[in-house]
Amino acid sequence: MTKEELFAAWAPGASWWSPWAKPVLFAHVGDWAGTGLGTAEAAAPAVPSLPQWIPPPGGTALVLDLPGALGIQWGVALARQGYRPVPLYNAAPAPPGEASVVDMRPLIAALMEGAPLLAASALPDRAPPAFLLDAARGGPGPEMLRMWRDEEVFDNRAVSFPTDFPSARLLRERGIDRALLIQLNRVPPLDDLADALRLWAGGGVAVNAVRVEAGDEPLPLALPAPSWLGWIVKRALALVGLRRNAVGGFGAWRGGSSA
Amino acid sequence: MDGGHVLAPLGAAASPYRAGEALEPAAFDRVRRALILDGCKWDPQVGDEATLAPFPLFLRAGAWRELGAAAEALAREVLEAEEALRGSAPALRALGIPAPLRRALCGPDPLTPTAARVMRFDFHWTEEGWRISEVNADVPGGYAEAWGLPRALAPHWPGAHPAGDPAALLCEAVARASGGGLVAVLVCPAFMEDYQVASALAARLRALGGETAILSPGQLRWSGREVAVHLGGRERLAGALIRFVQGEWLVDLPRRTGWRRLIAGGRTPVTNPGQALIAESKRFPLAWPLLRTPLRAWRRWLPETQDPRRVHWRDSDEWCLKAAFSNTGDAVLVPASLTRVERRRLSRDLWLHPGAWVAQRRFSALTLPSPLGAVYPCLGVYVVDGRAAGIYGRLARRALIDFSAIDVAVLVERE
């Protein structure tokens, strides 16, 4: 399967939500041709049956912040139920044979595996979105410093920005006024994703959250404004260029400017 | 396009450009997919905005010649100013350049050699003719949009052609500087819009037959005064380095990275060199009185620029305030459009950090009718090693080019 075919399967031209699909992973698929990726390395477990709490396709956007390829497997399962999975994986894989901070190989393999299933799902162009993120995008936490110092490891950590998503206004124009955040074992979203969800909530999209492993039912997600200290830290990070501000720019103040 | 200081009058005459009609959706979708899958254009959607315009901007051939000559003149004056200012600590302080960078630029070590120089001057068509809002002298991007997009659209309009391929000129120059050796490309992790530029440049270098390694700043290592890259379990010396990390960010890197040698004391040629920060600072015009060179081109095309403490900006819509080091228009503020709270916050920041801001007189950019409605075009003209090399076209729906701007292919009409 070529990268063009793979991208077309995951981001068909006519789908309402395809413009938001992140292309970088697909652009690198050709690097892995002939390496066997997409066959043996796709050791992902079969997609479990979806929980009862998944709302029927309609006025809800799903946001799946799940580690590694798990989100893709869920995305394929959700496609069978009428959701359009939208891959927001925004990190490049290491060249074949090299190590990276975030291993993207299982994701590429899962995208390849899932493509025929997606194509067979014959989703309507206006199917509601299920945005797919890698919860491990920021790297391995406490290991980060060690990785940072390792010259041989390809640094491909990534950050999710509010501008990776459609706005609350657009969602509502398209009949979506609810969002459900699905994570493995935590309720509060990761900091970068919280910015986007906060903007959605402020724009009239009700945000719920659920933990997959805990067997919870979805509950409204509290999205308090960042603390004063948190704001200062964030601004400092933005100013030194280590992290972007809430709208995706570098160190800006004005939340009003769109990105 | 040397032009030999051809600074012809550029008064507000007939519009120098026009928007073309939009390409048929299926054809444009093919262009878009080719760019994102093969052209390292990995941010084609920003929020609700599609960032690739489905139509070209046609620029008159004469206007391109004028812009190219103007950009080359501006670039020459930047080099003259750098030569005069780079050893002056007070001047560098006035520019808002952070102290560690000042120490590197003014210290005893010789400046690290330059692999190639690339600058991008952002031109706007106004009621008074062309004006520039700034030069991206440090780490200009936009190469894929400046070449890949026009190249993909040009076959649909045989009467026009891309202005040039700045990445080709830049990569050829860097490859020459590397002596055929490995070229390291330094980029910050997580900034995909930077990473895509680094990837595009690395791909172009490889297409020239070179070898490349993309490094994050934490992976910067040195062998003596030369950049060392760890590849395949062994250390390799880089023949050149493309720094796609903004200069003012370097000061936040750990000392062990040896970032200072990217500025001074290094032997590996670097693009762009540290002294590029002089013109990158939006406070560059405040240092002009220290120069003997007349800076005719800059005085002609850059709007009046002042220290914010010397002008009444608070209740005026004649001035915009810019952070000395801002990117993608993110810290360009029009005080009159701010809320009272925002204005108070701005006043406080200016009081605390007066050397970090500059006031620039606003100009009246003219809108252009287009398939997207009225837009404000900005033509970023690249100069690579003194030569005008191409145009990065952007369109904004308001009079500010920022990261929400829409990339547009600029095609030069044949005469």
mmCIF file with all atom_site columns, C-alpha atoms in Angstrom, chain A residues 3-4 7-8 11-13 18-24 26-28 90-93 98 145 147-159 161-167 169-170 231 235 239-245 247-255 257-259, chain B residues 29 32-33 36-38 41-49 51 188-195 199 214-219 221 230-234 246 248-249 252-254 256-257 327-328 330-334 337-338 342 345-349 357 398 402-405:
data_model
loop_
_atom_site.group_PDB
_atom_site.id
_atom_site.type_symbol
_atom_site.label_atom_id
_atom_site.label_alt_id
_atom_site.label_comp_id
_atom_site.label_asym_id
_atom_site.label_entity_id
_atom_site.label_seq_id
_atom_site.pdbx_PDB_ins_code
_atom_site.Cartn_x
_atom_site.Cartn_y
_atom_site.Cartn_z
_atom_site.occupancy
_atom_site.B_iso_or_equiv
_atom_site.pdbx_formal_charge
_atom_site.auth_seq_id
_atom_site.auth_comp_id
_atom_site.auth_asym_id
_atom_site.auth_atom_id
_atom_site.pdbx_PDB_model_num
ATOM 1   C CA . LYS A 1 3   ? 1.407   6.369  1.284  1.00 0.00 ? 3   LYS A CA 1
ATOM 2   C CA . GLU A 1 4   ? -1.111  8.003  -1.039 1.00 0.00 ? 4   GLU A CA 1
ATOM 3   C CA . PHE A 1 7   ? -3.658  8.539  3.473  1.00 0.00 ? 7   PHE A CA 1
ATOM 4   C CA . ALA A 1 8   ? -6.693  8.317  1.204  1.00 0.00 ? 8   ALA A CA 1
ATOM 5   C CA . ALA A 1 11  ? -8.411  10.915 5.179  1.00 0.00 ? 11  ALA A CA 1
ATOM 6   C CA . PRO A 1 12  ? -10.735 10.509 2.209  1.00 0.00 ? 12  PRO A CA 1
ATOM 7   C CA . GLY A 1 13  ? -11.114 13.715 0.265  1.00 0.00 ? 13  GLY A CA 1
ATOM 8   C CA . SER A 1 18  ? -10.153 14.931 6.652  1.00 0.00 ? 18  SER A CA 1
ATOM 9   C CA . PRO A 1 19  ? -8.495  18.375 6.478  1.00 0.00 ? 19  PRO A CA 1
ATOM 10  C CA . TRP A 1 20  ? -7.501  17.973 10.130 1.00 0.00 ? 20  TRP A CA 1
ATOM 11  C CA . ALA A 1 21  ? -5.763  14.619 9.618  1.00 0.00 ? 21  ALA A CA 1
ATOM 12  C CA . LYS A 1 22  ? -2.044  15.055 10.307 1.00 0.00 ? 22  LYS A CA 1
ATOM 13  C CA . PRO A 1 23  ? 0.018   13.964 7.312  1.00 0.00 ? 23  PRO A CA 1
ATOM 14  C CA . VAL A 1 24  ? 3.507   13.647 8.740  1.00 0.00 ? 24  VAL A CA 1
ATOM 15  C CA . PHE A 1 26  ? 1.820   9.058  6.328  1.00 0.00 ? 26  PHE A CA 1
ATOM 16  C CA . ALA A 1 27  ? 4.526   11.015 4.518  1.00 0.00 ? 27  ALA A CA 1
ATOM 17  C CA . HIS A 1 28  ? 7.123   8.694  6.054  1.00 0.00 ? 28  HIS A CA 1
ATOM 18  C CA . ASN A 1 90  ? 2.002   14.694 14.617 1.00 0.00 ? 90  ASN A CA 1
ATOM 19  C CA . ALA A 1 91  ? 5.418   13.095 15.029 1.00 0.00 ? 91  ALA A CA 1
ATOM 20  C CA . ALA A 1 92  ? 7.831   11.739 12.491 1.00 0.00 ? 92  ALA A CA 1
ATOM 21  C CA . PRO A 1 93  ? 9.166   8.234  12.941 1.00 0.00 ? 93  PRO A CA 1
ATOM 22  C CA . GLU A 1 98  ? 17.208  3.945  14.386 1.00 0.00 ? 98  GLU A CA 1
ATOM 23  C CA . LEU A 1 145 ? 16.057  13.664 30.432 1.00 0.00 ? 145 LEU A CA 1
ATOM 24  C CA . MET A 1 147 ? 16.665  10.365 26.234 1.00 0.00 ? 147 MET A CA 1
ATOM 25  C CA . TRP A 1 148 ? 17.335  14.041 25.707 1.00 0.00 ? 148 TRP A CA 1
ATOM 26  C CA . ARG A 1 149 ? 20.977  13.396 26.449 1.00 0.00 ? 149 ARG A CA 1
ATOM 27  C CA . ASP A 1 150 ? 21.215  10.370 24.221 1.00 0.00 ? 150 ASP A CA 1
ATOM 28  C CA . GLU A 1 151 ? 22.788  11.375 20.945 1.00 0.00 ? 151 GLU A CA 1
ATOM 29  C CA . GLU A 1 152 ? 21.635  8.259  19.156 1.00 0.00 ? 152 GLU A CA 1
ATOM 30  C CA . VAL A 1 153 ? 17.950  8.562  19.889 1.00 0.00 ? 153 VAL A CA 1
ATOM 31  C CA . PHE A 1 154 ? 15.809  10.406 17.379 1.00 0.00 ? 154 PHE A CA 1
ATOM 32  C CA . ASP A 1 155 ? 13.891  13.044 19.299 1.00 0.00 ? 155 ASP A CA 1
ATOM 33  C CA . ASN A 1 156 ? 10.350  13.021 17.964 1.00 0.00 ? 156 ASN A CA 1
ATOM 34  C CA . ARG A 1 157 ? 8.314   14.177 20.909 1.00 0.00 ? 157 ARG A CA 1
ATOM 35  C CA . ALA A 1 158 ? 5.203   16.081 19.932 1.00 0.00 ? 158 ALA A CA 1
ATOM 36  C CA . VAL A 1 159 ? 2.690   18.463 21.430 1.00 0.00 ? 159 VAL A CA 1
ATOM 37  C CA . PHE A 1 161 ? -2.244  22.305 19.987 1.00 0.00 ? 161 PHE A CA 1
ATOM 38  C CA . PRO A 1 162 ? -5.767  23.722 19.993 1.00 0.00 ? 162 PRO A CA 1
ATOM 39  C CA . THR A 1 163 ? -5.233  24.575 16.372 1.00 0.00 ? 163 THR A CA 1
ATOM 40  C CA . ASP A 1 164 ? -4.964  20.863 15.610 1.00 0.00 ? 164 ASP A CA 1
ATOM 41  C CA . PHE A 1 165 ? -8.729  20.722 16.074 1.00 0.00 ? 165 PHE A CA 1
ATOM 42  C CA . PRO A 1 166 ? -11.731 22.459 14.553 1.00 0.00 ? 166 PRO A CA 1
ATOM 43  C CA . SER A 1 167 ? -13.100 25.261 16.665 1.00 0.00 ? 167 SER A CA 1
ATOM 44  C CA . ARG A 1 169 ? -17.961 27.251 16.507 1.00 0.00 ? 169 ARG A CA 1
ATOM 45  C CA . LEU A 1 170 ? -17.328 24.968 13.558 1.00 0.00 ? 170 LEU A CA 1
ATOM 46  C CA . TRP A 1 231 ? 0.082   30.379 33.817 1.00 0.00 ? 231 TRP A CA 1
ATOM 47  C CA . ARG A 1 235 ? 4.220   31.804 29.756 1.00 0.00 ? 235 ARG A CA 1
ATOM 48  C CA . LEU A 1 239 ? 8.723   32.803 25.936 1.00 0.00 ? 239 LEU A CA 1
ATOM 49  C CA . VAL A 1 240 ? 11.760  30.600 25.856 1.00 0.00 ? 240 VAL A CA 1
ATOM 50  C CA . GLY A 1 241 ? 10.269  28.687 22.990 1.00 0.00 ? 241 GLY A CA 1
ATOM 51  C CA . LEU A 1 242 ? 9.884   25.373 24.690 1.00 0.00 ? 242 LEU A CA 1
ATOM 52  C CA . ARG A 1 243 ? 6.151   25.329 24.425 1.00 0.00 ? 243 ARG A CA 1
ATOM 53  C CA . ARG A 1 244 ? 3.587   27.158 22.419 1.00 0.00 ? 244 ARG A CA 1
ATOM 54  C CA . ASN A 1 245 ? 0.803   29.194 23.806 1.00 0.00 ? 245 ASN A CA 1
ATOM 55  C CA . VAL A 1 247 ? -3.518  29.102 20.283 1.00 0.00 ? 247 VAL A CA 1
ATOM 56  C CA . GLY A 1 248 ? -0.435  27.640 18.772 1.00 0.00 ? 248 GLY A CA 1
ATOM 57  C CA . GLY A 1 249 ? 1.790   30.679 18.509 1.00 0.00 ? 249 GLY A CA 1
ATOM 58  C CA . PHE A 1 250 ? 5.031   31.378 20.224 1.00 0.00 ? 250 PHE A CA 1
ATOM 59  C CA . GLY A 1 251 ? 4.683   33.392 23.360 1.00 0.00 ? 251 GLY A CA 1
ATOM 60  C CA . ALA A 1 252 ? 1.704   35.450 22.339 1.00 0.00 ? 252 ALA A CA 1
ATOM 61  C CA . TRP A 1 253 ? -0.648  36.991 24.815 1.00 0.00 ? 253 TRP A CA 1
ATOM 62  C CA . ARG A 1 254 ? -3.759  37.407 22.873 1.00 0.00 ? 254 ARG A CA 1
ATOM 63  C CA . GLY A 1 255 ? -5.974  34.387 23.052 1.00 0.00 ? 255 GLY A CA 1
ATOM 64  C CA . SER A 1 257 ? -6.068  35.532 17.530 1.00 0.00 ? 257 SER A CA 1
ATOM 65  C CA . SER A 1 258 ? -6.840  32.370 15.707 1.00 0.00 ? 258 SER A CA 1
ATOM 66  C CA . ALA A 1 259 ? -4.165  30.110 14.448 1.00 0.00 ? 259 ALA A CA 1
ATOM 67  C CA . ASP B 2 29  ? -6.855  18.261 -3.808 1.00 0.00 ? 29  ASP B CA 1
ATOM 68  C CA . ARG B 2 32  ? -2.508  19.507 -1.696 1.00 0.00 ? 32  ARG B CA 1
ATOM 69  C CA . ARG B 2 33  ? -1.952  15.793 -1.205 1.00 0.00 ? 33  ARG B CA 1
ATOM 70  C CA . ILE B 2 36  ? 1.761   17.126 2.204  1.00 0.00 ? 36  ILE B CA 1
ATOM 71  C CA . LEU B 2 37  ? 2.938   13.633 1.294  1.00 0.00 ? 37  LEU B CA 1
ATOM 72  C CA . ASP B 2 38  ? 5.966   14.520 -0.816 1.00 0.00 ? 38  ASP B CA 1
ATOM 73  C CA . LYS B 2 41  ? 4.061   20.527 4.029  1.00 0.00 ? 41  LYS B CA 1
ATOM 74  C CA . TRP B 2 42  ? 2.709   19.058 7.226  1.00 0.00 ? 42  TRP B CA 1
ATOM 75  C CA . ASP B 2 43  ? 0.532   21.866 8.531  1.00 0.00 ? 43  ASP B CA 1
ATOM 76  C CA . PRO B 2 44  ? -2.032  22.334 5.770  1.00 0.00 ? 44  PRO B CA 1
ATOM 77  C CA . GLN B 2 45  ? -4.805  23.017 8.279  1.00 0.00 ? 45  GLN B CA 1
ATOM 78  C CA . VAL B 2 46  ? -4.572  25.368 11.249 1.00 0.00 ? 46  VAL B CA 1
ATOM 79  C CA . GLY B 2 47  ? -7.739  25.397 13.299 1.00 0.00 ? 47  GLY B CA 1
ATOM 80  C CA . ASP B 2 48  ? -10.583 26.118 10.920 1.00 0.00 ? 48  ASP B CA 1
ATOM 81  C CA . GLU B 2 49  ? -8.310  27.602 8.293  1.00 0.00 ? 49  GLU B CA 1
ATOM 82  C CA . THR B 2 51  ? -3.535  27.146 4.917  1.00 0.00 ? 51  THR B CA 1
ATOM 83  C CA . CYS B 2 188 ? 13.645  21.949 18.164 1.00 0.00 ? 188 CYS B CA 1
ATOM 84  C CA . PRO B 2 189 ? 11.559  18.885 18.853 1.00 0.00 ? 189 PRO B CA 1
ATOM 85  C CA . ALA B 2 190 ? 7.792   19.181 18.932 1.00 0.00 ? 190 ALA B CA 1
ATOM 86  C CA . PHE B 2 191 ? 7.635   22.195 16.650 1.00 0.00 ? 191 PHE B CA 1
ATOM 87  C CA . MET B 2 192 ? 6.283   20.430 13.616 1.00 0.00 ? 192 MET B CA 1
ATOM 88  C CA . GLU B 2 193 ? 6.184   23.544 11.457 1.00 0.00 ? 193 GLU B CA 1
ATOM 89  C CA . ASP B 2 194 ? 9.906   23.919 12.099 1.00 0.00 ? 194 ASP B CA 1
ATOM 90  C CA . TYR B 2 195 ? 10.585  20.224 11.747 1.00 0.00 ? 195 TYR B CA 1
ATOM 91  C CA . SER B 2 199 ? 13.059  17.845 6.844  1.00 0.00 ? 199 SER B CA 1
ATOM 92  C CA . ILE B 2 214 ? 18.564  16.026 11.873 1.00 0.00 ? 214 ILE B CA 1
ATOM 93  C CA . LEU B 2 215 ? 19.465  16.862 15.470 1.00 0.00 ? 215 LEU B CA 1
ATOM 94  C CA . SER B 2 216 ? 17.566  18.311 18.376 1.00 0.00 ? 216 SER B CA 1
ATOM 95  C CA . PRO B 2 217 ? 19.484  20.930 20.371 1.00 0.00 ? 217 PRO B CA 1
ATOM 96  C CA . GLY B 2 218 ? 20.050  18.449 23.174 1.00 0.00 ? 218 GLY B CA 1
ATOM 97  C CA . GLN B 2 219 ? 21.940  16.269 20.739 1.00 0.00 ? 219 GLN B CA 1
ATOM 98  C CA . ARG B 2 221 ? 27.916  17.720 20.475 1.00 0.00 ? 221 ARG B CA 1
ATOM 99  C CA . HIS B 2 230 ? 26.690  10.350 16.572 1.00 0.00 ? 230 HIS B CA 1
ATOM 100 C CA . LEU B 2 231 ? 25.466  8.086  13.821 1.00 0.00 ? 231 LEU B CA 1
ATOM 101 C CA . GLY B 2 232 ? 25.420  4.322  13.741 1.00 0.00 ? 232 GLY B CA 1
ATOM 102 C CA . GLY B 2 233 ? 27.433  4.040  16.926 1.00 0.00 ? 233 GLY B CA 1
ATOM 103 C CA . ARG B 2 234 ? 30.295  6.236  15.813 1.00 0.00 ? 234 ARG B CA 1
ATOM 104 C CA . GLN B 2 246 ? 15.982  30.722 16.671 1.00 0.00 ? 246 GLN B CA 1
ATOM 105 C CA . GLU B 2 248 ? 17.308  33.863 21.084 1.00 0.00 ? 248 GLU B CA 1
ATOM 106 C CA . TRP B 2 249 ? 16.281  30.353 22.088 1.00 0.00 ? 249 TRP B CA 1
ATOM 107 C CA . ASP B 2 252 ? 18.073  28.538 27.188 1.00 0.00 ? 252 ASP B CA 1
ATOM 108 C CA . LEU B 2 253 ? 20.013  25.458 26.173 1.00 0.00 ? 253 LEU B CA 1
ATOM 109 C CA . PRO B 2 254 ? 22.267  23.704 28.662 1.00 0.00 ? 254 PRO B CA 1
ATOM 110 C CA . ARG B 2 256 ? 26.995  21.293 27.805 1.00 0.00 ? 256 ARG B CA 1
ATOM 111 C CA . THR B 2 257 ? 25.483  21.654 24.324 1.00 0.00 ? 257 THR B CA 1
ATOM 112 C CA . ASN B 2 327 ? 7.875   35.226 15.168 1.00 0.00 ? 327 ASN B CA 1
ATOM 113 C CA . THR B 2 328 ? 4.993   34.701 12.797 1.00 0.00 ? 328 THR B CA 1
ATOM 114 C CA . ASP B 2 330 ? 2.557   36.563 17.292 1.00 0.00 ? 330 ASP B CA 1
ATOM 115 C CA . ALA B 2 331 ? 3.790   39.552 19.266 1.00 0.00 ? 331 ALA B CA 1
ATOM 116 C CA . VAL B 2 332 ? 2.640   42.359 17.041 1.00 0.00 ? 332 VAL B CA 1
ATOM 117 C CA . LEU B 2 333 ? 0.088   44.363 18.954 1.00 0.00 ? 333 LEU B CA 1
ATOM 118 C CA . VAL B 2 334 ? -2.062  47.242 17.839 1.00 0.00 ? 334 VAL B CA 1
ATOM 119 C CA . SER B 2 337 ? -7.449  47.288 19.309 1.00 0.00 ? 337 SER B CA 1
ATOM 120 C CA . LEU B 2 338 ? -6.539  45.964 22.757 1.00 0.00 ? 338 LEU B CA 1
ATOM 121 C CA . GLU B 2 342 ? -4.543  43.988 27.688 1.00 0.00 ? 342 GLU B CA 1
ATOM 122 C CA . ARG B 2 345 ? -0.618  44.429 30.758 1.00 0.00 ? 345 ARG B CA 1
ATOM 123 C CA . LEU B 2 346 ? 1.296   45.721 27.748 1.00 0.00 ? 346 LEU B CA 1
ATOM 124 C CA . SER B 2 347 ? 2.187   48.911 29.603 1.00 0.00 ? 347 SER B CA 1
ATOM 125 C CA . ARG B 2 348 ? 3.464   46.863 32.509 1.00 0.00 ? 348 ARG B CA 1
ATOM 126 C CA . ASP B 2 349 ? 5.584   44.676 30.255 1.00 0.00 ? 349 ASP B CA 1
ATOM 127 C CA . TRP B 2 357 ? 9.797   46.207 22.433 1.00 0.00 ? 357 TRP B CA 1
ATOM 128 C CA . ARG B 2 398 ? -6.782  41.045 8.538  1.00 0.00 ? 398 ARG B CA 1
ATOM 129 C CA . ASP B 2 402 ? 0.683   35.610 11.531 1.00 0.00 ? 402 ASP B CA 1
ATOM 130 C CA . PHE B 2 403 ? 0.635   31.838 11.737 1.00 0.00 ? 403 PHE B CA 1
ATOM 131 C CA . SER B 2 404 ? -2.987  31.798 10.545 1.00 0.00 ? 404 SER B CA 1
ATOM 132 C CA . ALA B 2 405 ? -1.957  33.298 7.215  1.00 0.00 ? 405 ALA B CA 1
#
